[in-house]
Amino acid sequence: MKQFIEQLEHENKLPPETYKALLEGYTSELAEFVFSRAQATREKYYGRTIYLRGLIEFTNHCQNDCYYCGIRKSNRDLTRYRLTPETILACCHKGYQLGFRTFVLQGGEDGYFQDEKLIPLIEAIKTAYPDCALTLSIGEKSYSSYLAYYKAGADRYLLRHETANTLHYSKLHPKSLTLSKRLQCLNDLKDIGYQVGMGFMVGSPYQSIDCLVEDLLLIERFKPEMVGIGPFIPHHATPFAKEVAGSIELTFYLIGLIRLMHPRVLLPATTALGTLDPNGREKGILAGANVLMPNLSPVDVRKNYLLYDNKICTGEEAAECQQCLKNRMENIGYQIVVSRGDYTTSPSVS
Ligand code: 5AD
Ligand code: FES
């Protein structure tokens, strides 16, 4: 098995059956080997630096009804909110002072935020913070909308593909959402020039090892600048309330494999990891991740942006999370840096 990992490290790709063998052959010893190679790879390009992305959850209204997600349209058990442009800019201001140089505007697919509202918002953020990157995570839109946001100054876009298997996709989403549409959106974003993030949940209901192989092959082919993966965690007010959570160990293993496949990829240790294990984010970094995405949303709205149960950091102010993460990273020998943290095209020398 170790020779397959070395092959991935040197060739950055593997045949499907080899990915399958690596997933079926998972042992904690093999995982340790993946982590050590993934750390070496990450350090070659990014040193021991960790990039911060300030997440602003600006609307929890959503027209979709994904079976796994706590802010799905059918959930009546939460208070819906939208942040005003002034509040969003105040979140950026606070984040900027704390050293954030990337803001991520994330929200449900909210019909209220039409282009005529979003475009001036993007322009206002980029005018106020020209040295910051702006990432959007607002779901499926038309090519012309994506283009307009890009022209307004958006730099990056996160849109997880959720699963690369069509049948599996249909078991996670109502008919109104399709994998082909999702992939079309990802292609459009790449074509326009965004730095693009894709990704999936580990251990979502009905996921098989073959699905994960397809996820890895899709990421290998698409070559996104960012990949977000985290364990599936059930939310009590969704059709998947009684399903079991994904394996955190398998998530770490996949983080390591994705690092070896795409050495320079920007890979977050997600909040979902920190939710299933108090040291999940540290372990994610040690598996090969290099990004953290703390929450900059106002504390009073955070309990209404629960995609899954028991989400951490819903009561902490941004500054508290910042300090907490700084300490956590220093404890494992890593440093948070003040930088946009763009996808690099040349190895770092630090
Ligand atoms: N558990 C884990 N991750 C989830 N997401 C949504 N619901 C859940 C859940 N129950 C993830 C999806 C989505 C991202 C914003 O959050 O992958 O793309
Ligand atoms: Fe929020 Fe630790 S990151 S309290």
Short mmCIF file of C-alpha atoms and ligand atoms in Angstrom, two decimals:
data_model
loop_
_atom_site.label_atom_id
_atom_site.label_comp_id
_atom_site.label_asym_id
_atom_site.label_seq_id
_atom_site.Cartn_x
_atom_site.Cartn_y
_atom_site.Cartn_z
CA MET A 1 0.00 0.00 0.00
CA LYS A 2 2.78 2.44 0.84
CA GLN A 3 4.04 2.23 -2.74
CA PHE A 4 0.64 3.51 -3.92
CA ILE A 5 0.95 6.51 -1.65
CA GLU A 6 4.43 7.21 -2.97
CA GLN A 7 3.07 6.88 -6.49
CA LEU A 8 0.36 9.44 -5.69
CA GLU A 9 2.97 11.75 -4.18
CA HIS A 10 5.13 11.60 -7.31
CA GLU A 11 2.54 11.39 -10.08
CA ASN A 12 -0.36 13.28 -8.42
CA LYS A 13 -2.81 10.79 -9.87
CA LEU A 14 -3.80 7.15 -9.54
CA PRO A 15 -5.98 4.69 -11.44
CA PRO A 16 -9.46 4.16 -9.96
CA GLU A 17 -8.69 0.68 -8.68
CA THR A 18 -5.69 1.99 -6.76
CA TYR A 19 -7.75 4.68 -5.03
CA LYS A 20 -10.20 1.94 -4.19
CA ALA A 21 -7.45 -0.27 -2.78
CA LEU A 22 -6.19 2.62 -0.65
CA LEU A 23 -9.68 3.27 0.73
CA GLU A 24 -10.49 -0.38 1.35
CA GLY A 25 -7.07 -0.98 2.81
CA TYR A 26 -7.36 1.84 5.37
CA THR A 27 -5.47 1.22 8.59
CA SER A 28 -4.36 3.77 11.14
CA GLU A 29 -0.74 2.91 10.33
CA LEU A 30 -1.29 3.60 6.63
CA ALA A 31 -3.05 6.84 7.55
CA GLU A 32 -0.01 7.94 9.58
CA PHE A 33 2.14 7.39 6.53
CA VAL A 34 -0.23 9.44 4.36
CA PHE A 35 -0.18 12.25 6.95
CA SER A 36 3.62 12.38 7.08
CA ARG A 37 3.89 12.57 3.28
CA ALA A 38 1.05 15.10 3.11
CA GLN A 39 2.74 17.30 5.72
CA ALA A 40 6.00 17.24 3.82
CA THR A 41 4.17 18.15 0.61
CA ARG A 42 2.25 20.97 2.21
CA GLU A 43 5.40 22.36 3.81
CA LYS A 44 7.18 22.43 0.48
CA TYR A 45 4.63 24.91 -0.88
CA TYR A 46 3.22 26.69 2.14
CA GLY A 47 5.67 26.09 4.97
CA ARG A 48 4.01 25.83 8.37
CA THR A 49 1.65 28.69 7.65
CA ILE A 50 -2.09 28.47 8.03
CA TYR A 51 -4.41 30.85 6.20
CA LEU A 52 -7.55 32.30 7.72
CA ARG A 53 -10.82 32.89 5.93
CA GLY A 54 -13.41 34.98 7.74
CA LEU A 55 -16.78 33.36 7.17
CA ILE A 56 -19.80 35.65 7.07
CA GLU A 57 -23.05 33.68 7.03
CA PHE A 58 -25.13 36.51 5.63
CA THR A 59 -28.47 34.77 4.98
CA ASN A 60 -30.01 31.52 6.16
CA HIS A 61 -32.96 31.75 3.78
CA CYS A 62 -32.76 28.94 1.24
CA GLN A 63 -35.02 27.90 -1.60
CA ASN A 64 -33.51 24.40 -1.69
CA ASP A 65 -34.39 21.37 0.36
CA CYS A 66 -31.21 19.27 0.53
CA TYR A 67 -31.98 16.28 2.75
CA TYR A 68 -28.87 16.75 4.91
CA CYS A 69 -28.90 20.47 5.55
CA GLY A 70 -30.28 22.24 8.60
CA ILE A 71 -31.23 25.44 6.75
CA ARG A 72 -33.27 23.59 4.10
CA LYS A 73 -36.50 25.28 3.07
CA SER A 74 -38.75 22.78 4.89
CA ASN A 75 -37.15 23.34 8.28
CA ARG A 76 -39.52 25.58 10.24
CA ASP A 77 -37.59 25.14 13.45
CA LEU A 78 -35.31 28.15 13.05
CA THR A 79 -35.51 31.90 12.75
CA ARG A 80 -34.67 33.08 9.26
CA TYR A 81 -32.41 36.14 8.98
CA ARG A 82 -30.58 38.31 6.48
CA LEU A 83 -27.70 40.60 7.37
CA THR A 84 -27.82 44.14 6.02
CA PRO A 85 -24.94 45.41 3.86
CA GLU A 86 -23.93 47.64 6.80
CA THR A 87 -23.71 44.64 9.14
CA ILE A 88 -21.77 42.63 6.56
CA LEU A 89 -19.28 45.50 6.15
CA ALA A 90 -19.00 45.78 9.93
CA CYS A 91 -18.10 42.04 10.06
CA CYS A 92 -15.40 42.66 7.44
CA HIS A 93 -14.10 45.62 9.45
CA LYS A 94 -13.81 43.52 12.58
CA GLY A 95 -12.18 40.73 10.60
CA TYR A 96 -9.72 43.07 8.94
CA GLN A 97 -8.58 44.37 12.32
CA LEU A 98 -8.03 40.78 13.47
CA GLY A 99 -5.79 40.10 10.47
CA PHE A 100 -8.21 38.45 8.07
CA ARG A 101 -7.42 39.10 4.39
CA THR A 102 -10.09 36.84 2.91
CA PHE A 103 -13.80 37.17 3.50
CA VAL A 104 -16.19 34.41 2.57
CA LEU A 105 -19.78 35.44 1.96
CA GLN A 106 -21.78 32.29 2.51
CA GLY A 107 -25.53 31.86 2.45
CA GLY A 108 -28.44 29.74 1.39
CA GLU A 109 -29.85 30.17 -2.10
CA ASP A 110 -31.87 33.23 -1.15
CA GLY A 111 -34.05 34.81 -3.85
CA TYR A 112 -33.96 38.13 -1.99
CA PHE A 113 -30.27 38.58 -2.82
CA GLN A 114 -30.69 39.16 -6.55
CA ASP A 115 -27.77 40.42 -8.60
CA GLU A 116 -28.83 44.05 -8.14
CA LYS A 117 -28.27 43.61 -4.39
CA LEU A 118 -25.21 41.38 -4.56
CA ILE A 119 -23.19 43.34 -7.10
CA PRO A 120 -23.12 46.62 -5.11
CA LEU A 121 -22.33 44.60 -1.98
CA ILE A 122 -19.34 42.92 -3.66
CA GLU A 123 -18.17 46.31 -4.97
CA ALA A 124 -18.52 47.90 -1.55
CA ILE A 125 -16.45 45.19 0.15
CA LYS A 126 -13.72 45.30 -2.51
CA THR A 127 -13.62 49.11 -2.40
CA ALA A 128 -13.29 49.16 1.38
CA TYR A 129 -10.76 46.28 1.46
CA PRO A 130 -8.86 46.27 -1.84
CA ASP A 131 -6.08 44.16 -0.36
CA CYS A 132 -8.49 41.37 0.60
CA ALA A 133 -9.77 38.42 -1.39
CA LEU A 134 -13.51 37.95 -1.57
CA THR A 135 -14.93 34.45 -1.80
CA LEU A 136 -18.57 33.72 -2.58
CA SER A 137 -20.42 30.61 -1.45
CA ILE A 138 -23.99 31.20 -2.54
CA GLY A 139 -24.83 28.20 -4.64
CA GLU A 140 -25.96 27.69 -8.21
CA LYS A 141 -26.34 30.76 -10.43
CA SER A 142 -26.35 31.49 -14.14
CA TYR A 143 -23.14 32.07 -16.09
CA SER A 144 -24.04 35.74 -16.49
CA SER A 145 -24.51 36.20 -12.73
CA TYR A 146 -21.20 34.49 -11.96
CA LEU A 147 -19.54 36.73 -14.54
CA ALA A 148 -21.12 39.86 -13.08
CA TYR A 149 -19.91 39.00 -9.56
CA TYR A 150 -16.43 38.35 -10.91
CA LYS A 151 -16.39 41.69 -12.69
CA ALA A 152 -17.59 43.34 -9.49
CA GLY A 153 -14.49 41.99 -7.75
CA ALA A 154 -15.23 38.50 -6.39
CA ASP A 155 -12.06 36.39 -6.57
CA ARG A 156 -13.04 32.91 -5.47
CA TYR A 157 -16.11 30.68 -5.33
CA LEU A 158 -16.91 27.69 -3.15
CA LEU A 159 -19.45 25.22 -4.47
CA ARG A 160 -19.15 21.71 -3.14
CA HIS A 161 -20.15 19.06 -5.67
CA GLU A 162 -21.35 16.96 -2.65
CA THR A 163 -20.89 13.65 -4.53
CA ALA A 164 -19.59 12.77 -7.99
CA ASN A 165 -22.06 9.91 -8.42
CA THR A 166 -25.35 10.79 -10.13
CA LEU A 167 -27.44 8.21 -8.28
CA HIS A 168 -25.93 9.17 -4.94
CA TYR A 169 -26.54 12.84 -5.73
CA SER A 170 -30.23 12.07 -6.26
CA LYS A 171 -30.43 10.41 -2.85
CA LEU A 172 -29.10 13.53 -1.13
CA HIS A 173 -31.15 16.12 -3.00
CA PRO A 174 -34.68 16.63 -4.27
CA LYS A 175 -35.24 16.40 -8.03
CA SER A 176 -34.80 20.14 -8.52
CA LEU A 177 -31.05 19.71 -8.01
CA THR A 178 -28.89 17.62 -10.32
CA LEU A 179 -25.24 16.70 -10.46
CA SER A 180 -24.99 17.78 -14.09
CA LYS A 181 -26.18 21.29 -13.20
CA ARG A 182 -23.72 21.42 -10.30
CA LEU A 183 -20.83 20.40 -12.56
CA GLN A 184 -21.95 22.93 -15.18
CA CYS A 185 -21.74 25.65 -12.51
CA LEU A 186 -18.25 24.52 -11.50
CA ASN A 187 -17.12 24.58 -15.13
CA ASP A 188 -18.63 28.05 -15.61
CA LEU A 189 -16.82 29.37 -12.54
CA LYS A 190 -13.51 27.98 -13.73
CA ASP A 191 -14.07 29.33 -17.25
CA ILE A 192 -14.73 32.84 -15.88
CA GLY A 193 -11.48 32.80 -13.96
CA TYR A 194 -12.47 32.27 -10.34
CA GLN A 195 -10.30 30.29 -7.98
CA VAL A 196 -12.77 27.47 -7.48
CA GLY A 197 -13.47 25.23 -4.50
CA MET A 198 -15.30 21.94 -4.73
CA GLY A 199 -15.78 19.22 -2.13
CA PHE A 200 -18.01 16.70 -0.45
CA MET A 201 -19.19 15.31 2.84
CA VAL A 202 -17.53 12.15 4.11
CA GLY A 203 -19.97 9.48 5.24
CA SER A 204 -23.12 11.05 3.86
CA PRO A 205 -26.01 8.56 3.73
CA TYR A 206 -25.77 6.02 0.87
CA GLN A 207 -22.13 6.89 0.18
CA SER A 208 -20.06 3.86 -0.86
CA ILE A 209 -16.32 3.49 -1.33
CA ASP A 210 -16.98 3.64 -5.08
CA CYS A 211 -18.61 7.06 -4.60
CA LEU A 212 -15.47 8.27 -2.80
CA VAL A 213 -13.31 6.93 -5.64
CA GLU A 214 -15.43 8.94 -8.06
CA ASP A 215 -15.04 12.02 -5.85
CA LEU A 216 -11.26 11.64 -5.88
CA LEU A 217 -11.18 11.13 -9.64
CA LEU A 218 -13.37 14.18 -10.23
CA ILE A 219 -11.10 16.34 -8.06
CA GLU A 220 -8.06 14.91 -9.82
CA ARG A 221 -9.51 15.87 -13.21
CA PHE A 222 -11.01 19.24 -12.34
CA LYS A 223 -7.96 20.48 -10.41
CA PRO A 224 -9.78 22.99 -8.18
CA GLU A 225 -7.73 25.58 -6.30
CA MET A 226 -9.61 24.70 -3.09
CA VAL A 227 -11.23 21.55 -1.72
CA GLY A 228 -13.58 21.53 1.26
CA ILE A 229 -14.39 18.21 2.86
CA GLY A 230 -15.86 17.41 6.24
CA PRO A 231 -17.75 14.59 7.91
CA PHE A 232 -21.51 14.41 7.45
CA ILE A 233 -23.20 15.24 10.77
CA PRO A 234 -26.95 14.65 11.16
CA HIS A 235 -29.26 17.59 11.83
CA HIS A 236 -32.33 16.80 13.94
CA ALA A 237 -34.82 18.65 11.72
CA THR A 238 -33.90 17.00 8.40
CA PRO A 239 -34.86 13.69 6.72
CA PHE A 240 -31.39 12.44 7.70
CA ALA A 241 -31.89 13.09 11.42
CA LYS A 242 -31.46 9.42 12.32
CA GLU A 243 -28.48 8.73 10.06
CA VAL A 244 -25.03 8.16 11.54
CA ALA A 245 -22.26 10.74 11.29
CA GLY A 246 -19.35 10.22 8.91
CA SER A 247 -16.00 8.90 10.11
CA ILE A 248 -13.61 11.58 11.21
CA GLU A 249 -10.62 9.24 10.68
CA LEU A 250 -11.66 8.61 7.08
CA THR A 251 -11.99 12.38 6.62
CA PHE A 252 -8.40 12.94 7.80
CA TYR A 253 -7.18 10.18 5.49
CA LEU A 254 -8.96 11.78 2.53
CA ILE A 255 -7.50 15.20 3.40
CA GLY A 256 -4.05 13.63 3.23
CA LEU A 257 -4.76 11.90 -0.09
CA ILE A 258 -6.14 15.11 -1.60
CA ARG A 259 -3.01 17.01 -0.50
CA LEU A 260 -0.84 14.42 -2.26
CA MET A 261 -3.01 14.59 -5.38
CA HIS A 262 -2.97 18.40 -5.54
CA PRO A 263 0.12 19.58 -3.64
CA ARG A 264 -0.79 23.29 -3.72
CA VAL A 265 -4.50 22.97 -3.03
CA LEU A 266 -5.99 25.21 -0.33
CA LEU A 267 -7.62 22.78 2.03
CA PRO A 268 -9.51 23.81 5.16
CA ALA A 269 -9.70 21.94 8.44
CA THR A 270 -13.45 22.46 8.65
CA THR A 271 -15.68 23.37 11.56
CA ALA A 272 -17.39 19.99 11.15
CA LEU A 273 -14.07 18.35 12.13
CA GLY A 274 -13.91 20.48 15.26
CA THR A 275 -17.50 19.55 16.03
CA LEU A 276 -16.91 15.78 16.05
CA ASP A 277 -13.57 15.95 17.88
CA PRO A 278 -12.36 18.77 20.16
CA ASN A 279 -8.97 18.56 18.44
CA GLY A 280 -10.39 17.83 15.01
CA ARG A 281 -9.08 20.98 13.39
CA GLU A 282 -5.53 20.42 14.69
CA LYS A 283 -5.68 16.85 13.41
CA GLY A 284 -6.96 18.12 10.07
CA ILE A 285 -3.93 20.41 9.77
CA LEU A 286 -1.62 17.53 10.70
CA ALA A 287 -3.31 15.42 7.99
CA GLY A 288 -2.45 18.02 5.33
CA ALA A 289 -4.93 20.91 5.58
CA ASN A 290 -3.68 24.52 5.53
CA VAL A 291 -6.74 26.74 5.97
CA LEU A 292 -9.08 27.61 8.84
CA MET A 293 -12.42 29.32 8.37
CA PRO A 294 -13.53 30.91 11.62
CA ASN A 295 -16.87 32.62 11.85
CA LEU A 296 -17.17 36.42 11.59
CA SER A 297 -20.97 36.47 11.67
CA PRO A 298 -22.63 38.40 14.52
CA VAL A 299 -22.98 36.06 17.50
CA ASP A 300 -26.75 36.62 17.74
CA VAL A 301 -27.43 35.00 14.35
CA ARG A 302 -25.06 32.05 14.59
CA LYS A 303 -27.50 29.69 16.30
CA ASN A 304 -29.70 30.10 13.23
CA TYR A 305 -27.01 28.96 10.83
CA LEU A 306 -26.74 25.37 11.95
CA LEU A 307 -26.23 23.13 8.94
CA TYR A 308 -25.79 20.23 11.39
CA ASP A 309 -26.24 19.62 15.13
CA ASN A 310 -23.79 20.68 17.87
CA LYS A 311 -21.85 23.09 15.65
CA ILE A 312 -18.99 24.67 17.60
CA CYS A 313 -18.15 28.36 18.06
CA THR A 314 -21.73 29.60 17.95
CA GLY A 315 -21.27 31.60 21.15
CA GLU A 316 -17.73 32.91 20.72
CA GLU A 317 -16.89 36.35 19.38
CA ALA A 318 -14.61 36.49 16.35
CA ALA A 319 -11.71 37.70 18.48
CA GLU A 320 -12.09 34.75 20.86
CA CYS A 321 -12.00 32.23 18.00
CA GLN A 322 -9.04 34.05 16.51
CA GLN A 323 -7.08 33.76 19.75
CA CYS A 324 -8.22 30.19 20.33
CA LEU A 325 -7.11 29.13 16.85
CA LYS A 326 -3.81 30.99 17.16
CA ASN A 327 -3.05 29.06 20.35
CA ARG A 328 -4.23 25.78 18.88
CA MET A 329 -1.98 26.21 15.84
CA GLU A 330 1.03 27.27 17.91
CA ASN A 331 0.57 24.19 20.10
CA ILE A 332 1.10 21.96 17.08
CA GLY A 333 3.94 24.08 15.64
CA TYR A 334 2.01 26.04 13.02
CA GLN A 335 1.44 29.75 12.57
CA ILE A 336 -1.55 31.73 11.41
CA VAL A 337 -0.48 34.39 8.91
CA VAL A 338 -1.99 37.69 7.81
CA SER A 339 -2.23 37.17 4.07
CA ARG A 340 -4.73 36.64 1.28
CA GLY A 341 -3.36 33.13 0.90
CA ASP A 342 -3.87 32.77 -2.82
CA TYR A 343 -3.23 29.57 -4.69
CA THR A 344 0.55 29.61 -5.24
CA THR A 345 2.24 28.88 -8.51
CA SER A 346 5.72 28.51 -7.08
CA PRO A 347 7.06 26.74 -3.99
CA SER A 348 7.62 28.87 -0.90
CA VAL A 349 11.08 29.15 0.55
CA SER A 350 10.05 29.54 4.20
N1 5AD B 1 -23.19 17.73 7.84
C1 5AD B 1 -22.01 18.11 7.34
N2 5AD B 1 -21.86 19.02 6.37
C2 5AD B 1 -22.97 19.60 5.90
N3 5AD B 1 -23.15 20.52 4.94
C3 5AD B 1 -24.47 20.79 4.85
N4 5AD B 1 -25.15 20.05 5.73
C4 5AD B 1 -24.25 19.30 6.39
C5 5AD B 1 -24.35 18.31 7.40
N5 5AD B 1 -25.51 17.93 7.91
C6 5AD B 1 -22.06 21.01 4.10
C7 5AD B 1 -22.38 20.78 2.62
C8 5AD B 1 -22.41 22.19 2.06
C9 5AD B 1 -21.55 22.96 3.04
C10 5AD B 1 -21.80 24.43 3.07
O1 5AD B 1 -21.88 22.38 4.29
O2 5AD B 1 -21.34 20.02 2.01
O3 5AD B 1 -21.91 22.29 0.75
FE1 FES B 2 -13.97 29.30 18.18
FE2 FES B 2 -11.94 27.87 19.41
S1 FES B 2 -12.18 28.48 17.37
S2 FES B 2 -13.61 29.00 20.31
#
